[in-house]
Amino acid sequence: MIYSTLFPNFLFWVFFIVFFFSVFLAFFIPGDLLLRRINLSIFQRIILGTSIGIILWSWQGYVFGYANIRWMSYIYLFIFLALWVNYNFAKLKRTKIKNLLRHEINISILLIIIIGSIIQLSSVWFAGVGKNEGIYFFAYSVPDNLWYMDLTNEVVNRIPPFEPGMFGKVIENYHYWSNLVMAELIRVFNLPLIPTVSQYFTILMSILLGGSIIVFSQIINLKKSILAWILLFFYFGGDFVNLFQILFGNGIDFNQRSMEDGAKFLANPPRAFALVLFFAGINFISMYIEKKNILWGILTALVFGSLIGFKVYVGFFALTGMFFLSAYYLFKREYNFIIFTSIAVVLSLLIYMPVNKNAGGLFYSGFWRAEDFVTLPTLGLSHLELARRIFSDHNNWFRVLLYDLLFFFILTLGTFGTKIMGFFQSRNSLKVLPLQLNIFLISSLIVSFILGTFFLQSSGGSNSFNFLVSTYVVISIYAGIVCFHWLNKLGKNLKIILTILLILITIPRAGYQIVDNIRSIYNTYTQEAFFEKDDLEAMDRLKNSTSPSSLIMNQPGVSFPNFIIDRPVFLYGHGILITHEIDISARQKTQNNIFNSDKIDVITRELAQNNIDFIYRSDNQLFLGAEYRKFIDFVFSENGNQLLRVNKEKLKDIVKN
């Protein structure tokens, strides 16, 4: 079944149509019902209705899942469909297609979105390509991509989900609502997992990103030139690491990955979901600022209060802005927005606490991130860090501070690239946005920038860089405004020259990324991203030889994608488990005892205590003697691996004796 639904087979395109039909039913219809009394164009209804529908779909999956009544999803769909048809039947007859857009979108804006979407999709869209020799996963980060599919498959099966590599352990310290959105659609509409995660949803996210920004420009009446600049930075923004390499005489080496860039926006699905929904929320808060309508405030609270479930850092970014904007409204003696902020906080806590309550906090790390950045081999600046350490050892703190400030400048400029312009505003450029929106955005940008630069996490360590990523993405709005504001003051010829120059120094990272993606697809050199046909047949046989509740103990070093076998696994994927602050020592000890102990009583005790049903291992290693055949049954051998069944009745008698 996996091969039959993978790109580029016929069923792939059939399910592609089914997917967008399911998006219409599950996302657009419920979201559009909430927006029914608001004067929006069809385009705005599609973008904002689909976005708010994703939030509602998440909540129904979360609530019904925890209540163990997941069948209610079908009732949810039926009720909203009936209400929507009843409300819109007569209205649809009068709808004119010419109202699709309230403002004409010029060709340059469409080209930016189309080309930008292609670049974004090139990093993820070919994860799970079926060929005669097996399945290829061409993606920006293959291990993360496979684990993400494992988790999505786990959410299809149960809520709250278990750690994909540690069955029975409820997932901790990870935001899985993007998995929840996909898993619920897969479960309810019986969609294939790999195409839904890698191809269908990535297209939807890229479309919604550009659409949300267009709607934002329409709501606050941005000039089309500003919109074009903002979209350019969103889709093509890169870093200045390569510029530094040239300046410091080290050539160009794109293999040094950037912290973030437009080309790999979709490579981290939780962040992609969160940021797309964040910009939908920006539209709602912009309309609330303009009209003070309670519905807009409630929608703002619903969207921003739910972002924690998709990406904690983006959710924190939004809540920070709401907090500072509440302070502004409190000063103005306008209290409604404080209520909406309180609702958003309560929703965030309902999502955050069950999963992330043990995540730990932040601690001050000084200039560590900047010091670590300048030691990148491709920059060739390690001697500066050595000099700083010498001054530090001699307590020359003034010189240490000068070095740290230099490193901070290099880090900031190197990370943000041309987007650095967004930090330099004038009074007139800031007036492009409403004062309240500036308060919301700028306060969030400052706080997240400080946290990402000078703090580390108790759990996950340097993952606090995600605060910087939020800043990096959102600053695109201000970078676009600055470009328009200052270029508009120049003469025509100089304006053209500087425009071309800005574009040329902005897009190299995105350009390299798509070339590298194409090269990897044609050369198929990413060996870790390939599952041979024989291995897939072995995994399929493993699945068919076991029940959905069978707990499988796999030998260390013998692993398989859990989303393919769809069976509980005792332990694998140590690295991600440790990142989530999961204590795996007890299971590691059990695994080691079963596969490395020469004492049969130790093996039988571990198998019985941990309720192991099957053992998947390399042959010619263990369980060959007659004493093991008393409680181990041979099932099959494939490609150097064996599946063995634990005979629990016989095992029970042996353990008792």
XYZ file of C-alpha atoms in Angstrom:
657
model
C 0.000 0.000 0.000
C 2.941 2.347 0.668
C 4.255 2.092 -2.892
C 0.814 2.527 -4.435
C 0.281 5.930 -2.774
C 3.754 7.422 -3.166
C 4.711 10.072 -5.672
C 4.558 9.712 -8.675
C 1.976 6.880 -8.768
C -1.615 7.375 -9.920
C -3.122 6.943 -6.442
C -0.893 9.744 -5.202
C -2.842 12.199 -7.385
C -6.187 10.664 -6.458
C -5.445 11.220 -2.776
C -4.142 14.684 -3.639
C -7.674 15.587 -4.756
C -9.144 13.869 -1.700
C -6.784 15.884 0.498
C -8.003 19.266 -0.730
C -11.591 18.074 -0.454
C -10.856 17.139 3.179
C -9.233 20.559 3.738
C -12.412 22.171 2.451
C -14.587 20.118 4.823
C -12.385 20.069 7.918
C -10.705 23.498 7.760
C -12.459 25.955 5.486
C -16.113 25.267 6.328
C -15.798 25.617 10.141
C -13.498 28.638 9.793
C -15.690 30.305 7.197
C -18.711 29.941 9.470
C -16.952 32.011 12.130
C -16.249 34.720 9.569
C -19.705 34.661 7.980
C -20.873 38.063 9.253
C -17.676 39.887 8.293
C -17.293 41.724 4.993
C -14.399 39.869 3.358
C -13.530 38.993 -0.217
C -13.682 35.349 -1.265
C -9.888 35.241 -1.289
C -9.710 36.588 2.257
C -12.370 34.123 3.389
C -10.428 31.215 1.884
C -7.138 32.179 3.523
C -8.440 33.262 6.929
C -11.231 30.671 7.037
C -8.800 27.844 6.320
C -6.349 29.151 8.927
C -8.895 29.490 11.718
C -10.306 26.120 10.635
C -6.916 24.519 11.294
C -7.031 25.880 14.842
C -10.564 24.541 15.397
C -9.577 21.149 13.917
C -6.665 21.016 16.341
C -8.881 21.682 19.335
C -11.482 19.092 18.382
C -8.736 16.497 17.942
C -7.135 17.473 21.243
C -10.365 17.482 23.282
C -11.964 14.412 21.715
C -8.643 12.572 21.892
C -8.117 13.176 25.599
C -11.790 12.343 26.231
C -11.328 9.094 24.256
C -14.269 9.891 21.956
C -12.419 10.428 18.696
C -15.474 9.242 16.738
C -16.930 12.673 17.567
C -14.765 14.114 14.767
C -17.324 12.821 12.281
C -20.145 14.514 14.200
C -18.046 17.694 14.239
C -17.723 17.625 10.445
C -21.399 16.852 9.884
C -22.637 19.663 12.147
C -20.409 22.316 10.562
C -21.231 21.133 7.037
C -24.963 21.278 7.736
C -24.701 24.763 9.263
C -22.507 26.060 6.445
C -24.750 24.742 3.682
C -27.812 26.166 5.414
C -26.199 29.595 5.763
C -24.545 29.819 2.361
C -26.919 28.027 -0.011
C -28.810 31.125 -1.039
C -25.788 33.399 -0.643
C -23.611 31.280 -2.970
C -26.012 31.893 -5.851
C -25.368 35.621 -5.590
C -21.585 35.406 -5.127
C -19.605 36.923 -7.984
C -16.246 35.500 -8.828
C -14.943 38.980 -9.644
C -14.959 39.633 -5.896
C -12.220 37.065 -5.448
C -9.688 39.793 -4.678
C -10.339 43.256 -3.376
C -7.139 44.566 -4.887
C -5.401 43.608 -8.063
C -2.236 41.565 -7.460
C 0.474 42.382 -9.957
C 2.654 39.865 -11.752
C 5.759 40.500 -9.623
C 3.916 39.508 -6.447
C 2.595 36.316 -8.054
C 6.063 35.431 -9.364
C 7.639 35.913 -5.943
C 5.071 33.593 -4.349
C 5.277 30.953 -7.086
C 9.092 30.875 -7.277
C 9.407 31.173 -3.497
C 6.999 28.293 -2.966
C 8.953 26.109 -5.400
C 12.168 26.824 -3.508
C 10.519 26.052 -0.172
C 8.957 22.852 -1.481
C 12.245 21.629 -2.965
C 13.564 21.080 0.575
C 10.731 18.769 1.618
C 8.507 17.724 -1.270
C 10.581 14.734 -2.380
C 10.629 13.046 1.019
C 9.077 9.671 0.256
C 9.574 9.080 -3.473
C 8.757 5.575 -4.634
C 11.141 3.921 -7.092
C 11.640 0.323 -8.195
C 14.598 -0.116 -5.873
C 12.947 1.381 -2.770
C 11.807 4.605 -1.148
C 13.954 7.733 -1.162
C 13.669 10.554 1.336
C 15.142 13.708 -0.144
C 14.630 16.240 2.617
C 16.587 18.963 4.376
C 16.952 16.943 7.587
C 16.146 13.295 6.990
C 16.329 11.999 10.616
C 14.010 14.763 11.799
C 11.727 14.151 8.835
C 11.422 10.425 9.601
C 10.858 11.033 13.303
C 8.178 13.573 12.466
C 6.359 10.964 10.398
C 6.726 8.491 13.265
C 5.109 10.963 15.651
C 2.297 11.778 13.220
C 1.556 8.080 12.886
C 1.590 7.784 16.674
C -1.009 10.579 16.962
C -3.167 8.766 14.403
C -3.238 5.827 16.822
C -3.670 7.571 20.175
C -3.898 10.837 22.117
C -1.903 11.663 24.108
C 0.755 10.074 21.902
C 3.626 7.957 23.155
C 7.218 8.720 22.264
C 7.669 7.000 18.864
C 10.872 5.359 20.067
C 9.641 4.412 23.538
C 6.197 2.825 23.558
C 4.217 3.424 26.737
C 5.990 6.708 27.541
C 3.720 9.689 26.921
C 5.548 12.302 24.862
C 7.077 15.146 26.849
C 8.680 18.492 26.100
C 7.536 18.614 22.499
C 4.778 20.550 20.773
C 2.869 18.096 18.554
C -0.177 20.041 17.345
C 1.106 20.198 13.772
C 1.247 16.388 13.934
C -2.236 16.477 15.433
C -3.653 18.475 12.500
C -2.178 16.050 9.963
C -2.957 12.908 11.950
C -6.608 13.835 12.412
C -7.009 14.404 8.682
C -5.233 11.112 7.947
C -7.380 9.235 10.465
C -10.749 10.690 9.482
C -10.306 10.721 5.691
C -8.035 7.644 5.475
C -5.251 9.554 3.717
C -1.794 8.031 3.136
C 0.711 9.239 5.723
C 3.868 9.945 3.696
C 2.265 12.032 0.910
C 0.046 13.883 3.387
C 3.017 14.930 5.523
C 5.630 15.502 2.815
C 3.671 16.729 -0.192
C 0.062 17.714 0.446
C 0.446 19.773 3.603
C 3.670 21.435 2.485
C 1.858 22.859 -0.552
C -0.975 24.057 1.660
C 1.399 25.754 4.118
C 3.329 27.574 1.395
C 0.086 28.823 -0.173
C -1.304 29.961 3.173
C 1.948 31.786 3.989
C 1.810 33.946 0.874
C -1.964 34.311 1.110
C -1.861 35.486 4.737
C 0.713 38.147 3.910
C -1.368 39.361 0.960
C -4.468 39.570 3.159
C -2.424 41.442 5.769
C -1.368 43.985 3.139
C -4.994 44.423 2.081
C -6.306 44.888 5.616
C -3.815 47.605 6.564
C -3.664 49.023 3.010
C 0.011 48.445 2.283
C 1.341 49.596 -1.055
C 2.018 46.780 -3.511
C 5.728 47.659 -3.583
C 5.966 47.139 0.183
C 4.116 43.830 -0.151
C 6.549 42.710 -2.854
C 9.549 43.497 -0.635
C 8.006 41.716 2.359
C 7.287 38.609 0.272
C 10.825 38.695 -1.124
C 12.291 38.593 2.371
C 9.874 35.891 3.499
C 10.537 33.512 0.637
C 14.147 34.317 -0.290
C 15.722 35.820 2.825
C 19.117 34.391 3.701
C 22.152 35.069 5.843
C 25.444 36.912 5.412
C 27.740 34.051 6.426
C 28.965 33.709 2.865
C 29.600 37.449 2.603
C 31.753 37.211 5.749
C 33.635 34.286 4.211
C 34.543 36.444 1.234
C 35.485 39.442 3.387
C 37.727 37.305 5.591
C 39.385 35.648 2.574
C 37.902 32.177 3.019
C 35.995 31.840 -0.255
C 32.384 30.661 -0.240
C 31.162 27.514 1.496
C 27.392 27.081 1.502
C 27.746 23.826 3.414
C 27.814 25.956 6.550
C 24.105 25.928 7.309
C 22.280 29.100 8.175
C 20.274 29.428 11.366
C 17.204 30.019 9.209
C 16.383 31.045 5.674
C 13.388 31.164 3.395
C 14.441 28.046 1.483
C 14.028 25.737 4.473
C 10.934 27.333 5.960
C 8.966 24.090 5.530
C 11.764 21.833 6.786
C 10.531 22.311 10.344
C 6.766 21.585 10.106
C 5.885 22.723 13.660
C 7.480 26.111 13.041
C 5.945 26.374 9.561
C 2.467 25.695 10.932
C 2.972 28.090 13.824
C 4.252 30.969 11.705
C 1.559 30.565 9.040
C -1.105 30.650 11.759
C 0.684 33.537 13.463
C 0.282 35.647 10.333
C -3.379 34.703 10.199
C -3.565 35.995 13.766
C -1.812 39.197 12.682
C -4.750 39.776 10.360
C -7.249 39.294 13.156
C -5.440 41.599 15.563
C -5.068 44.233 12.816
C -8.823 44.196 12.250
C -9.433 44.380 15.999
C -7.144 47.415 16.265
C -9.090 49.131 13.500
C -12.680 48.268 14.494
C -12.534 47.059 18.136
C -14.963 44.282 17.202
C -15.279 41.646 19.947
C -15.292 38.803 17.390
C -11.865 39.887 16.100
C -10.567 39.937 19.669
C -11.875 36.436 20.336
C -10.356 35.106 17.110
C -7.045 36.764 18.020
C -7.108 35.072 21.428
C -8.023 31.700 19.890
C -5.226 31.783 17.320
C -2.454 33.211 19.493
C -3.500 31.099 22.485
C -3.215 27.935 20.379
C 0.243 28.616 18.907
C 1.966 27.095 21.951
C 0.774 23.702 20.736
C 2.459 24.158 17.359
C 5.707 25.857 18.379
C 6.308 27.138 21.894
C 8.649 29.886 20.730
C 6.147 31.322 18.256
C 3.404 31.090 20.860
C 5.599 32.941 23.340
C 6.317 35.569 20.672
C 2.589 36.179 20.188
C 1.771 36.226 23.901
C 4.584 38.710 24.534
C 3.068 41.106 22.030
C -0.407 40.647 23.515
C 0.963 41.404 26.992
C 2.590 44.691 25.924
C -0.434 45.691 23.863
C -2.629 44.997 26.900
C -0.435 47.363 28.901
C -0.983 50.024 26.237
C -4.754 49.559 26.301
C -4.708 49.565 30.117
C -2.970 52.949 29.971
C -5.720 54.092 27.591
C -8.354 52.698 29.986
C -9.622 50.273 27.369
C -10.008 46.893 29.025
C -11.432 44.497 26.417
C -8.064 43.455 25.032
C -6.890 42.465 28.514
C -9.732 39.944 28.563
C -8.637 38.539 25.199
C -5.037 38.288 26.417
C -6.223 36.407 29.511
C -8.157 33.974 27.302
C -5.043 33.400 25.174
C -2.937 32.717 28.279
C -5.478 30.212 29.651
C -5.636 28.374 26.313
C -1.832 28.282 26.154
C -1.601 26.791 29.643
C -4.196 24.123 28.809
C -1.997 23.061 25.910
C 1.426 23.596 27.451
C 1.142 22.082 30.919
C 0.186 18.449 30.112
C 3.160 18.008 27.777
C 5.812 20.589 28.674
C 5.438 21.059 32.432
C 8.868 19.452 33.035
C 10.625 21.281 30.218
C 12.555 23.593 32.525
C 13.251 27.257 31.993
C 15.936 29.532 30.626
C 19.260 30.559 32.067
C 21.532 33.456 31.162
C 24.480 32.422 28.987
C 26.034 35.816 28.282
C 27.633 36.076 24.856
C 28.004 32.317 24.451
C 26.038 32.140 21.198
C 28.083 34.930 19.609
C 31.342 33.373 20.838
C 30.291 30.009 19.444
C 29.316 31.577 16.106
C 32.689 33.192 15.425
C 34.453 29.858 15.910
C 32.764 28.401 12.829
C 35.579 26.906 10.728
C 34.223 28.508 7.554
C 34.657 32.008 9.006
C 38.277 31.564 10.016
C 37.888 33.784 13.110
C 38.822 31.312 15.839
C 41.911 33.369 16.648
C 39.640 36.181 17.858
C 37.965 33.864 20.345
C 41.374 32.655 21.534
C 42.396 36.275 22.101
C 39.179 36.920 24.036
C 39.899 33.953 26.286
C 43.393 35.229 27.005
C 42.003 38.585 28.101
C 39.377 36.746 30.151
C 42.037 34.664 31.904
C 43.839 37.893 32.795
C 40.634 39.577 34.034
C 40.814 42.287 31.395
C 37.040 42.595 31.268
C 36.961 45.756 29.185
C 38.779 44.047 26.310
C 36.604 40.964 26.785
C 33.526 43.130 26.429
C 34.867 44.729 23.247
C 35.450 41.302 21.718
C 32.012 40.104 22.782
C 30.363 43.164 21.263
C 32.273 42.530 18.026
C 31.130 38.884 18.066
C 27.567 40.005 18.758
C 27.706 42.298 15.720
C 29.057 39.482 13.517
C 26.417 37.049 14.794
C 23.529 39.460 14.249
C 24.608 40.613 10.807
C 25.624 37.112 9.759
C 22.308 35.616 10.881
C 19.869 38.226 9.587
C 21.545 39.172 6.309
C 19.733 41.957 4.475
C 16.850 41.634 6.936
C 19.051 43.543 9.369
C 17.584 46.668 7.763
C 14.344 45.940 9.592
C 15.973 47.039 12.857
C 16.630 50.546 11.543
C 13.377 52.443 11.307
C 12.467 56.084 11.095
C 9.420 57.762 12.569
C 7.834 57.952 9.124
C 8.529 54.335 8.197
C 6.966 53.136 11.443
C 3.801 55.047 10.578
C 3.164 52.559 7.772
C 1.733 50.273 10.461
C -0.785 51.289 13.151
C 0.772 52.282 16.471
C -0.862 49.371 18.308
C 0.451 46.863 15.780
C 3.946 48.328 16.148
C 3.691 47.876 19.912
C 2.614 44.260 19.438
C 5.330 43.368 16.922
C 8.293 45.398 18.183
C 7.920 44.312 21.811
C 7.830 40.666 20.684
C 10.828 41.153 18.390
C 12.931 42.735 21.141
C 12.096 40.163 23.824
C 12.589 37.137 21.540
C 15.825 38.597 20.172
C 17.238 39.026 23.685
C 16.147 35.552 24.814
C 17.506 33.885 21.691
C 20.832 35.694 21.853
C 21.701 35.676 25.544
C 19.847 32.703 27.052
C 19.920 28.907 26.821
C 17.330 26.334 27.847
C 17.518 23.913 30.753
C 15.927 21.397 28.384
C 17.309 21.369 24.863
C 20.197 23.742 25.521
C 20.866 25.842 22.434
C 17.355 25.232 21.092
C 16.654 28.705 22.420
C 17.898 29.815 18.982
C 14.256 29.296 17.979
C 13.521 32.630 19.655
C 15.883 34.161 17.090
C 14.150 32.293 14.271
C 10.825 33.914 15.194
C 12.559 37.285 15.125
C 14.245 36.442 11.829
C 10.952 35.613 10.111
C 8.780 38.432 11.488
C 11.409 41.137 10.933
C 10.731 40.587 7.209
C 7.746 42.922 7.590
C 9.911 45.781 8.810
C 12.724 45.007 6.354
C 10.242 45.320 3.495
C 8.914 48.608 4.849
C 12.435 50.047 5.223
C 13.424 49.059 1.690
C 10.387 50.779 0.220
C 10.710 53.831 2.475
C 14.357 54.616 1.752
C 14.494 53.530 -1.893
C 11.477 55.687 -2.616
C 13.501 58.740 -1.631
C 16.178 58.075 -4.284
C 16.393 58.962 -7.927
C 15.118 56.477 -10.470
C 18.502 55.161 -11.671
C 20.003 54.856 -8.210
C 16.822 53.198 -6.984
C 17.046 50.559 -9.719
C 20.721 49.880 -9.003
C 20.209 49.506 -5.237
C 17.103 47.370 -5.764
C 19.035 44.945 -7.950
C 21.929 44.931 -5.475
C 19.637 44.177 -2.524
C 17.993 41.322 -4.394
C 21.356 39.875 -5.440
C 22.771 39.817 -1.907
C 19.493 38.507 -0.438
C 18.828 35.407 -2.546
C 22.154 33.462 -2.762
C 21.267 31.127 0.136
C 17.862 30.258 -1.331
C 19.392 29.853 -4.786
C 22.077 27.503 -3.511
C 19.535 25.479 -1.533
C 17.354 24.666 -4.518
C 20.414 23.734 -6.624
C 21.651 21.476 -3.822
C 18.217 19.899 -3.472
C 18.030 19.143 -7.188
C 21.563 17.734 -7.165
C 20.774 15.429 -4.257
C 17.661 14.135 -6.025
C 19.498 13.301 -9.233
C 22.644 11.955 -7.588
C 20.747 10.055 -4.832
C 23.776 10.350 -2.589
C 21.905 10.651 0.701
C 22.232 7.026 1.797
C 20.472 7.526 5.126
C 17.406 8.599 3.160
C 16.920 5.327 1.321
C 15.021 2.183 2.268
C 15.678 -0.729 -0.053
C 12.831 -2.754 -1.463
C 13.996 -5.903 0.353
C 14.040 -4.069 3.694
C 10.565 -2.701 3.058
C 9.310 -6.194 2.274
C 10.845 -7.427 5.531
C 9.132 -4.613 7.439
C 5.874 -5.407 5.715
C 6.241 -9.062 6.702
C 7.023 -8.016 10.275
C 3.822 -5.970 10.327
C 1.742 -8.813 8.898
C 3.226 -11.321 11.361
C 2.334 -9.283 14.428
C -0.778 -7.684 15.896
C -1.205 -3.912 16.361
C -0.677 -4.346 20.116
C 2.474 -6.485 19.857
C 5.457 -4.952 21.663
C 8.646 -5.431 19.665
C 12.137 -5.449 21.113
C 14.630 -4.512 18.416
C 18.330 -5.164 18.710
C 20.426 -1.987 19.049
C 21.557 -0.995 15.568
C 18.644 -2.819 13.936
C 15.953 -0.189 13.528
C 13.104 0.672 11.189
C 10.700 3.568 10.618
C 7.897 3.067 13.084
C 5.392 4.676 10.701
C 6.020 1.831 8.222
C 5.684 -1.135 10.601
C 3.031 0.668 12.710
C 3.810 -1.449 15.765
C 4.852 -0.562 19.352
C 8.637 -0.615 19.748
C 10.429 -0.925 23.094
C 13.316 1.507 22.417
C 15.002 3.256 19.508
C 15.981 6.784 18.446
C 18.044 7.539 21.570
C 19.182 10.992 20.422
C 15.742 12.565 20.121
C 14.573 10.926 23.350
C 17.513 12.414 25.228
C 16.810 15.817 23.657
C 13.319 15.615 25.142
C 14.847 15.005 28.573
C 13.523 11.404 28.643
C 15.339 9.004 30.976
C 16.046 5.949 28.837
C 18.641 4.324 31.104
C 16.296 1.622 32.444
C 15.210 0.546 28.972
C 18.771 0.660 27.692
C 19.768 -1.665 30.511
C 16.914 -4.029 29.666
C 17.805 -3.983 25.981
C 21.451 -4.634 26.798
C 20.575 -7.519 29.140
C 18.404 -9.259 26.550
C 20.901 -9.022 23.705
C 24.227 -9.216 25.508
C 23.713 -11.298 28.627
C 24.787 -14.954 28.579
C 22.555 -15.747 31.566
C 19.253 -17.224 30.523
C 17.553 -16.309 33.808
C 18.375 -12.621 33.221
C 16.962 -12.747 29.685
C 13.756 -14.543 30.686
C 13.177 -12.181 33.599
C 13.595 -9.078 31.421
C 11.312 -10.455 28.711
C 8.605 -11.306 31.230
C 8.796 -8.092 33.255
C 8.631 -5.891 30.157
C 5.909 -7.918 28.428
C 7.892 -8.320 25.185
C 5.970 -10.079 22.402
C 8.533 -10.210 19.580
C 12.277 -9.809 19.119
C 13.734 -8.371 15.913
C 17.475 -8.933 15.683
C 20.517 -9.688 13.554
C 20.956 -13.414 13.022
C 23.965 -15.412 14.143
C 24.055 -13.462 17.375
C 21.820 -14.987 20.037
C 19.045 -17.458 20.788
C 20.552 -20.326 18.824
C 20.832 -22.873 21.614
C 18.211 -25.434 22.554
C 17.620 -23.778 25.940
C 16.267 -20.658 24.190
C 13.900 -22.624 21.976
C 11.922 -23.469 25.091
C 10.440 -19.935 25.117
C 11.427 -18.484 21.707
C 9.648 -19.390 18.451
C 11.205 -18.641 15.071
C 8.916 -16.595 12.781
C 11.034 -15.616 9.763
C 14.426 -14.430 8.554
C 14.826 -11.603 6.047
C 17.993 -9.879 4.805
C 20.125 -10.849 7.774
C 17.442 -10.084 10.371
C 15.144 -12.426 12.244
C 11.761 -12.073 13.874
C 11.282 -14.237 16.945
C 8.096 -14.702 18.964
C 8.229 -14.848 22.742
C 6.092 -17.760 23.909
C 4.647 -16.144 27.010
C 3.035 -19.277 28.426
C 6.298 -21.193 28.350
C 8.192 -18.110 29.523
C 5.875 -17.795 32.526
C 6.578 -21.391 33.577
C 10.333 -20.925 33.194
C 10.347 -17.714 35.265
C 8.283 -19.389 38.026
C 10.719 -22.290 38.215
